[in-house]
Amino acid sequence: MTAGTPIRIGMRFDSDWHVGVGFGRRGSVDRAIATDAQGLPFVPAKTAVGILRDAAEIAAAALETEGSSRWSAWVDVVFGSQPARATGRPVRPRPAALHSAPLRLAAKTRAFIAAPRDGVITAADLVAATRVVRAGVRIDPDSRTAEHETFRQIERARAGMEVTADWVLIHPADAETWPAQLLLVAASRIVRSLGGDRRRGAGAVRITLDGLAELTTLRDRYDNTELPAPWPHTTITAPAPAATVATTGPLRHRADLVLTVRRPVVVDAGTRGNIVRTNTFVPGSLLLPLLRPALGVALAELIRSGSVVVTDATLDIGGTRGMPWPLTLARSKDSAPDTDRFVNRLHEHTANPRLQPERHRYLHPCGQRSSAVAISESMHAVIDDTKQRPTTETGGLFVYHGIAPGTVLRAELYLPESVELDPAVLAGEHRIGRSAKDDYGLVELDVTEPGRAPEPENIAAGAEFTVWITAQTLIRDARGGFDTTPAGLVAELSTALGARIAVADPTGRETVALGVVRREGWQRGWGLPRPSLVGIAAGSALLCSAETAIDRARIAVVQAAGIGQRTAEGSGRILIDAPALATAQPRIEHAESPPVGDLTDIEPEPDPTLLRAAWRTVITAAALTVAAKRCRAFLAADLTRAQLGDLHTVLDGLPADPDRSGSATWLASVRRGESAAVWGEQSLTRLEGLLTARPDDPGHPVWELLFGDAPADRPDAELTGYAVQVALGEMLRIATRPEVRA
């Protein structure tokens, strides 16, 4: 049995910080920061875990006794082993006990930014307020001057922000956890900075770990308790007795499993160069293990008896599981990319070598709509411990493609009616796919009632019908090898349907469109490959002829159970006589599925630091525009530099003059003096309105000056004074320019 210790990790940055993506934005910045789907800065879990591991290794070295490596072994327990850096005889890799997540701004803050609003400040202003740009140059060591063409602009996240996440330390239920907690708490105290340029003042951070014991308590355990041995790799439990499962009756569509992607899901589709690619679906093999607690029976027994099927989770299209695009539906390469007119090559058509099927799209089973899965792209780097930067030896920069957050996927669960299912146990958050222990793989699973599918029809002898392969299909030939030929598929279908069928006459049409797919498996425990699986690709289709009649009940059984091998994990799914393949020239609407957010139930709450920064930016931009147009309405052309300097002094004193008595005194002295005529009574009246109105007055004239009307979301008194200073200060700068005074 395993248990988990929840950890609430927080990072508060006391200076600007830069967790970069390895590239810049043309015409803007040379080095950009990592941002989430909202455009807000965050700390990737890989970055946070990496910096904590380095610090934990320092702590372990300090705690070790001479000739011992027991604390180093505990580092591997918490953070996992590093087989790529191991030397000598290969050992079994150890997974990390620490399950992490990216550190993001508070959910209330993100909800406030995403919420629709009326007023001056927009969501784009708030997003921009999270970033600052710092300029720099390289100094020549000999001349002590800036080197030519070394000017750079580096984007950073604003100081004062706090990012948080919920982590979990997984361990055996009855195990001692204080060594792991001590390493984590010590590491959090050791880390003082994070990210790029941290040796030059950037990234100053304070890390908190709520949920762990206090350092003093852990230190007492260290002083007074013998260090226990590290936990075993896996929790060993006695095998459960084989359950007798009542599996009478055919498979029924019992439930739909709806997966909402919360963090990018990487379903490994191979590596090309430094890019880890992803499939656009979640295989049933990743969903099948999730059923163990929900079924309450021996899952292995159900699999052996063919009494459970979990299909691949594909894109949800209008509340229905989307099917892989059929290879027989094609459009001309000369047509517009968004065309809704297609040719079904299973029907008679004019031969056209430029016909091509859609790629990476999913089709509604009835054929009216199609959609594509959004793919996210995330960059990471392997940091060399010595050089503290990516190197070619460590692998350098690499890219993960993943199913984008907000994507909704749907799988189907088939069970006999006699098997009990507890949906409440299955629902909730799960981690699936590659790198699911940190930045990827978090999904929210809901169990819903299945939709009503159309009943199949009887197929008379001599009739033709279509077969649509909707998942990888694994068929073995007589010698035990994988068979991907049309003859092998037809033979398997004949056996499953209990009828004699053949490929239809191809005259004037194409009757076979089969693709081949190779799936590479991976043994996670040992880090070794599994045997490859070669099968007929999803989206394949063929037109068959029934030599004997086929009963619709038999068709329903085959469509529920699948054909070939490994059907429990979703292989071998087929649709017979699907409506999507019934039309010779179908019209299919391309409709992209909108992402589902994760902030719908969160009460918005502004972050004062970000809101103040956004207001300052908006006020400054408005002041620049207003000053250029209305400078002479406030400052006469004949004013001397000394007179303008007096006004500048008054502006500098506004923060220390909350009741504006100092401004009123200065205006009164100007009106009594000889310069009153130079200032002009109208200008003095306008200045009086700006300088003497109390900053907490909701009708302060500076807002009308800058924005036309008093904004509904006007800020506090401090920013009111700032607005007066910026507006009049910019007018003073314009008035003192030589070309203006001339």
PDB file of N, CA and C in Angstrom, residues 603-654:
ATOM      1  N   GLU A 603     -13.305  32.126  -7.742  1.00  0.00           N
ATOM      2  CA  GLU A 603     -13.699  33.511  -7.485  1.00  0.00           C
ATOM      3  C   GLU A 603     -12.529  34.432  -7.823  1.00  0.00           C
ATOM      4  N   PRO A 604     -12.694  35.358  -8.770  1.00  0.00           N
ATOM      5  CA  PRO A 604     -11.575  36.231  -9.156  1.00  0.00           C
ATOM      6  C   PRO A 604     -11.145  37.147  -8.017  1.00  0.00           C
ATOM      7  N   GLU A 605      -9.851  37.381  -7.944  1.00  0.00           N
ATOM      8  CA  GLU A 605      -9.302  38.293  -6.948  1.00  0.00           C
ATOM      9  C   GLU A 605      -8.042  38.923  -7.526  1.00  0.00           C
ATOM     10  N   PRO A 606      -7.976  40.248  -7.604  1.00  0.00           N
ATOM     11  CA  PRO A 606      -6.815  40.883  -8.246  1.00  0.00           C
ATOM     12  C   PRO A 606      -5.561  40.775  -7.392  1.00  0.00           C
ATOM     13  N   ASP A 607      -4.431  40.769  -8.069  1.00  0.00           N
ATOM     14  CA  ASP A 607      -3.141  40.857  -7.397  1.00  0.00           C
ATOM     15  C   ASP A 607      -2.760  42.331  -7.346  1.00  0.00           C
ATOM     16  N   PRO A 608      -2.622  42.923  -6.163  1.00  0.00           N
ATOM     17  CA  PRO A 608      -2.347  44.370  -6.080  1.00  0.00           C
ATOM     18  C   PRO A 608      -1.093  44.787  -6.835  1.00  0.00           C
ATOM     19  N   THR A 609      -0.053  43.966  -6.797  1.00  0.00           N
ATOM     20  CA  THR A 609       1.192  44.316  -7.485  1.00  0.00           C
ATOM     21  C   THR A 609       0.978  44.412  -8.988  1.00  0.00           C
ATOM     22  N   LEU A 610       0.306  43.418  -9.562  1.00  0.00           N
ATOM     23  CA  LEU A 610       0.078  43.423 -11.006  1.00  0.00           C
ATOM     24  C   LEU A 610      -0.893  44.528 -11.403  1.00  0.00           C
ATOM     25  N   LEU A 611      -1.937  44.722 -10.614  1.00  0.00           N
ATOM     26  CA  LEU A 611      -2.921  45.741 -10.953  1.00  0.00           C
ATOM     27  C   LEU A 611      -2.292  47.128 -10.932  1.00  0.00           C
ATOM     28  N   ARG A 612      -1.452  47.389  -9.940  1.00  0.00           N
ATOM     29  CA  ARG A 612      -0.788  48.689  -9.859  1.00  0.00           C
ATOM     30  C   ARG A 612       0.171  48.881 -11.038  1.00  0.00           C
ATOM     31  N   ALA A 613       0.903  47.835 -11.398  1.00  0.00           N
ATOM     32  CA  ALA A 613       1.826  47.935 -12.528  1.00  0.00           C
ATOM     33  C   ALA A 613       1.074  48.167 -13.835  1.00  0.00           C
ATOM     34  N   ALA A 614      -0.074  47.494 -14.002  1.00  0.00           N
ATOM     35  CA  ALA A 614      -0.863  47.694 -15.218  1.00  0.00           C
ATOM     36  C   ALA A 614      -1.392  49.120 -15.294  1.00  0.00           C
ATOM     37  N   TRP A 615      -1.880  49.653 -14.174  1.00  0.00           N
ATOM     38  CA  TRP A 615      -2.377  51.029 -14.161  1.00  0.00           C
ATOM     39  C   TRP A 615      -1.260  52.016 -14.491  1.00  0.00           C
ATOM     40  N   ARG A 616      -0.087  51.804 -13.960  1.00  0.00           N
ATOM     41  CA  ARG A 616       1.017  52.722 -14.239  1.00  0.00           C
ATOM     42  C   ARG A 616       1.347  52.742 -15.732  1.00  0.00           C
ATOM     43  N   THR A 617       1.336  51.568 -16.345  1.00  0.00           N
ATOM     44  CA  THR A 617       1.628  51.504 -17.779  1.00  0.00           C
ATOM     45  C   THR A 617       0.557  52.211 -18.595  1.00  0.00           C
ATOM     46  N   VAL A 618      -0.712  51.963 -18.265  1.00  0.00           N
ATOM     47  CA  VAL A 618      -1.814  52.583 -19.005  1.00  0.00           C
ATOM     48  C   VAL A 618      -1.826  54.093 -18.789  1.00  0.00           C
ATOM     49  N   ILE A 619      -1.595  54.523 -17.560  1.00  0.00           N
ATOM     50  CA  ILE A 619      -1.567  55.962 -17.266  1.00  0.00           C
ATOM     51  C   ILE A 619      -0.450  56.641 -18.038  1.00  0.00           C
ATOM     52  N   THR A 620       0.716  56.041 -18.069  1.00  0.00           N
ATOM     53  CA  THR A 620       1.849  56.633 -18.783  1.00  0.00           C
ATOM     54  C   THR A 620       1.553  56.758 -20.266  1.00  0.00           C
ATOM     55  N   ALA A 621       0.970  55.708 -20.865  1.00  0.00           N
ATOM     56  CA  ALA A 621       0.652  55.762 -22.293  1.00  0.00           C
ATOM     57  C   ALA A 621      -0.372  56.852 -22.586  1.00  0.00           C
ATOM     58  N   ALA A 622      -1.407  56.964 -21.740  1.00  0.00           N
ATOM     59  CA  ALA A 622      -2.417  58.004 -21.948  1.00  0.00           C
ATOM     60  C   ALA A 622      -1.827  59.392 -21.751  1.00  0.00           C
ATOM     61  N   ALA A 623      -0.925  59.531 -20.773  1.00  0.00           N
ATOM     62  CA  ALA A 623      -0.319  60.839 -20.506  1.00  0.00           C
ATOM     63  C   ALA A 623       0.526  61.309 -21.676  1.00  0.00           C
ATOM     64  N   LEU A 624       1.228  60.405 -22.329  1.00  0.00           N
ATOM     65  CA  LEU A 624       2.041  60.788 -23.490  1.00  0.00           C
ATOM     66  C   LEU A 624       1.162  61.355 -24.603  1.00  0.00           C
ATOM     67  N   THR A 625       0.019  60.725 -24.820  1.00  0.00           N
ATOM     68  CA  THR A 625      -0.887  61.198 -25.877  1.00  0.00           C
ATOM     69  C   THR A 625      -1.513  62.540 -25.513  1.00  0.00           C
ATOM     70  N   VAL A 626      -2.001  62.658 -24.284  1.00  0.00           N
ATOM     71  CA  VAL A 626      -2.670  63.889 -23.854  1.00  0.00           C
ATOM     72  C   VAL A 626      -1.694  65.053 -23.814  1.00  0.00           C
ATOM     73  N   ALA A 627      -0.493  64.828 -23.321  1.00  0.00           N
ATOM     74  CA  ALA A 627       0.484  65.915 -23.206  1.00  0.00           C
ATOM     75  C   ALA A 627       0.840  66.483 -24.563  1.00  0.00           C
ATOM     76  N   ALA A 628       0.954  65.626 -25.564  1.00  0.00           N
ATOM     77  CA  ALA A 628       1.303  66.113 -26.898  1.00  0.00           C
ATOM     78  C   ALA A 628       0.195  66.982 -27.487  1.00  0.00           C
ATOM     79  N   LYS A 629      -1.061  66.726 -27.106  1.00  0.00           N
ATOM     80  CA  LYS A 629      -2.184  67.464 -27.673  1.00  0.00           C
ATOM     81  C   LYS A 629      -2.557  68.703 -26.862  1.00  0.00           C
ATOM     82  N   ARG A 630      -2.385  68.668 -25.538  1.00  0.00           N
ATOM     83  CA  ARG A 630      -2.945  69.720 -24.686  1.00  0.00           C
ATOM     84  C   ARG A 630      -1.893  70.428 -23.833  1.00  0.00           C
ATOM     85  N   CYS A 631      -0.669  70.348 -24.239  1.00  0.00           N
ATOM     86  CA  CYS A 631       0.391  70.987 -23.446  1.00  0.00           C
ATOM     87  C   CYS A 631       0.126  72.482 -23.274  1.00  0.00           C
ATOM     88  N   ARG A 632      -0.225  73.167 -24.335  1.00  0.00           N
ATOM     89  CA  ARG A 632      -0.410  74.620 -24.274  1.00  0.00           C
ATOM     90  C   ARG A 632      -1.678  75.014 -23.521  1.00  0.00           C
ATOM     91  N   ALA A 633      -2.595  74.088 -23.313  1.00  0.00           N
ATOM     92  CA  ALA A 633      -3.778  74.413 -22.519  1.00  0.00           C
ATOM     93  C   ALA A 633      -3.438  74.567 -21.045  1.00  0.00           C
ATOM     94  N   PHE A 634      -2.300  74.018 -20.625  1.00  0.00           N
ATOM     95  CA  PHE A 634      -1.888  74.092 -19.220  1.00  0.00           C
ATOM     96  C   PHE A 634      -0.641  74.949 -19.024  1.00  0.00           C
ATOM     97  N   LEU A 635       0.231  74.992 -20.016  1.00  0.00           N
ATOM     98  CA  LEU A 635       1.503  75.704 -19.884  1.00  0.00           C
ATOM     99  C   LEU A 635       1.644  76.674 -21.049  1.00  0.00           C
ATOM    100  N   ALA A 636       1.634  77.966 -20.721  1.00  0.00           N
ATOM    101  CA  ALA A 636       1.743  78.994 -21.757  1.00  0.00           C
ATOM    102  C   ALA A 636       3.124  78.960 -22.393  1.00  0.00           C
ATOM    103  N   ALA A 637       3.211  79.457 -23.616  1.00  0.00           N
ATOM    104  CA  ALA A 637       4.475  79.418 -24.356  1.00  0.00           C
ATOM    105  C   ALA A 637       5.512  80.365 -23.782  1.00  0.00           C
ATOM    106  N   ASP A 638       5.096  81.426 -23.066  1.00  0.00           N
ATOM    107  CA  ASP A 638       6.038  82.441 -22.576  1.00  0.00           C
ATOM    108  C   ASP A 638       6.612  82.114 -21.204  1.00  0.00           C
ATOM    109  N   LEU A 639       6.274  81.006 -20.626  1.00  0.00           N
ATOM    110  CA  LEU A 639       6.798  80.666 -19.307  1.00  0.00           C
ATOM    111  C   LEU A 639       8.299  80.404 -19.381  1.00  0.00           C
ATOM    112  N   THR A 640       9.010  80.897 -18.384  1.00  0.00           N
ATOM    113  CA  THR A 640      10.457  80.693 -18.334  1.00  0.00           C
ATOM    114  C   THR A 640      10.762  79.324 -17.743  1.00  0.00           C
ATOM    115  N   ARG A 641      12.022  78.920 -17.895  1.00  0.00           N
ATOM    116  CA  ARG A 641      12.440  77.644 -17.319  1.00  0.00           C
ATOM    117  C   ARG A 641      12.313  77.668 -15.796  1.00  0.00           C
ATOM    118  N   ALA A 642      12.575  78.812 -15.189  1.00  0.00           N
ATOM    119  CA  ALA A 642      12.460  78.913 -13.733  1.00  0.00           C
ATOM    120  C   ALA A 642      11.016  78.721 -13.290  1.00  0.00           C
ATOM    121  N   GLN A 643      10.083  79.314 -14.022  1.00  0.00           N
ATOM    122  CA  GLN A 643       8.671  79.158 -13.667  1.00  0.00           C
ATOM    123  C   GLN A 643       8.208  77.708 -13.857  1.00  0.00           C
ATOM    124  N   LEU A 644       8.675  77.085 -14.950  1.00  0.00           N
ATOM    125  CA  LEU A 644       8.351  75.670 -15.147  1.00  0.00           C
ATOM    126  C   LEU A 644       8.994  74.804 -14.067  1.00  0.00           C
ATOM    127  N   GLY A 645      10.192  75.211 -13.633  1.00  0.00           N
ATOM    128  CA  GLY A 645      10.863  74.467 -12.570  1.00  0.00           C
ATOM    129  C   GLY A 645      10.105  74.538 -11.257  1.00  0.00           C
ATOM    130  N   ASP A 646       9.463  75.685 -10.976  1.00  0.00           N
ATOM    131  CA  ASP A 646       8.641  75.780  -9.765  1.00  0.00           C
ATOM    132  C   ASP A 646       7.517  74.748  -9.784  1.00  0.00           C
ATOM    133  N   LEU A 647       6.874  74.601 -10.939  1.00  0.00           N
ATOM    134  CA  LEU A 647       5.800  73.606 -11.050  1.00  0.00           C
ATOM    135  C   LEU A 647       6.355  72.190 -10.872  1.00  0.00           C
ATOM    136  N   HIS A 648       7.537  71.974 -11.410  1.00  0.00           N
ATOM    137  CA  HIS A 648       8.162  70.653 -11.263  1.00  0.00           C
ATOM    138  C   HIS A 648       8.406  70.333  -9.791  1.00  0.00           C
ATOM    139  N   THR A 649       8.814  71.335  -9.023  1.00  0.00           N
ATOM    140  CA  THR A 649       9.033  71.136  -7.583  1.00  0.00           C
ATOM    141  C   THR A 649       7.730  70.790  -6.875  1.00  0.00           C
ATOM    142  N   VAL A 650       6.651  71.451  -7.265  1.00  0.00           N
ATOM    143  CA  VAL A 650       5.345  71.145  -6.673  1.00  0.00           C
ATOM    144  C   VAL A 650       4.943  69.700  -6.979  1.00  0.00           C
ATOM    145  N   LEU A 651       5.182  69.248  -8.215  1.00  0.00           N
ATOM    146  CA  LEU A 651       4.836  67.872  -8.577  1.00  0.00           C
ATOM    147  C   LEU A 651       5.633  66.865  -7.756  1.00  0.00           C
ATOM    148  N   ASP A 652       6.910  67.142  -7.545  1.00  0.00           N
ATOM    149  CA  ASP A 652       7.736  66.227  -6.748  1.00  0.00           C
ATOM    150  C   ASP A 652       7.229  66.110  -5.315  1.00  0.00           C
ATOM    151  N   GLY A 653       6.586  67.160  -4.806  1.00  0.00           N
ATOM    152  CA  GLY A 653       6.116  67.133  -3.427  1.00  0.00           C
ATOM    153  C   GLY A 653       4.721  66.591  -3.240  1.00  0.00           C
ATOM    154  N   LEU A 654       4.048  66.187  -4.305  1.00  0.00           N
ATOM    155  CA  LEU A 654       2.675  65.691  -4.174  1.00  0.00           C
ATOM    156  C   LEU A 654       2.548  64.461  -3.266  1.00  0.00           C
TER     157      LEU A 654
END
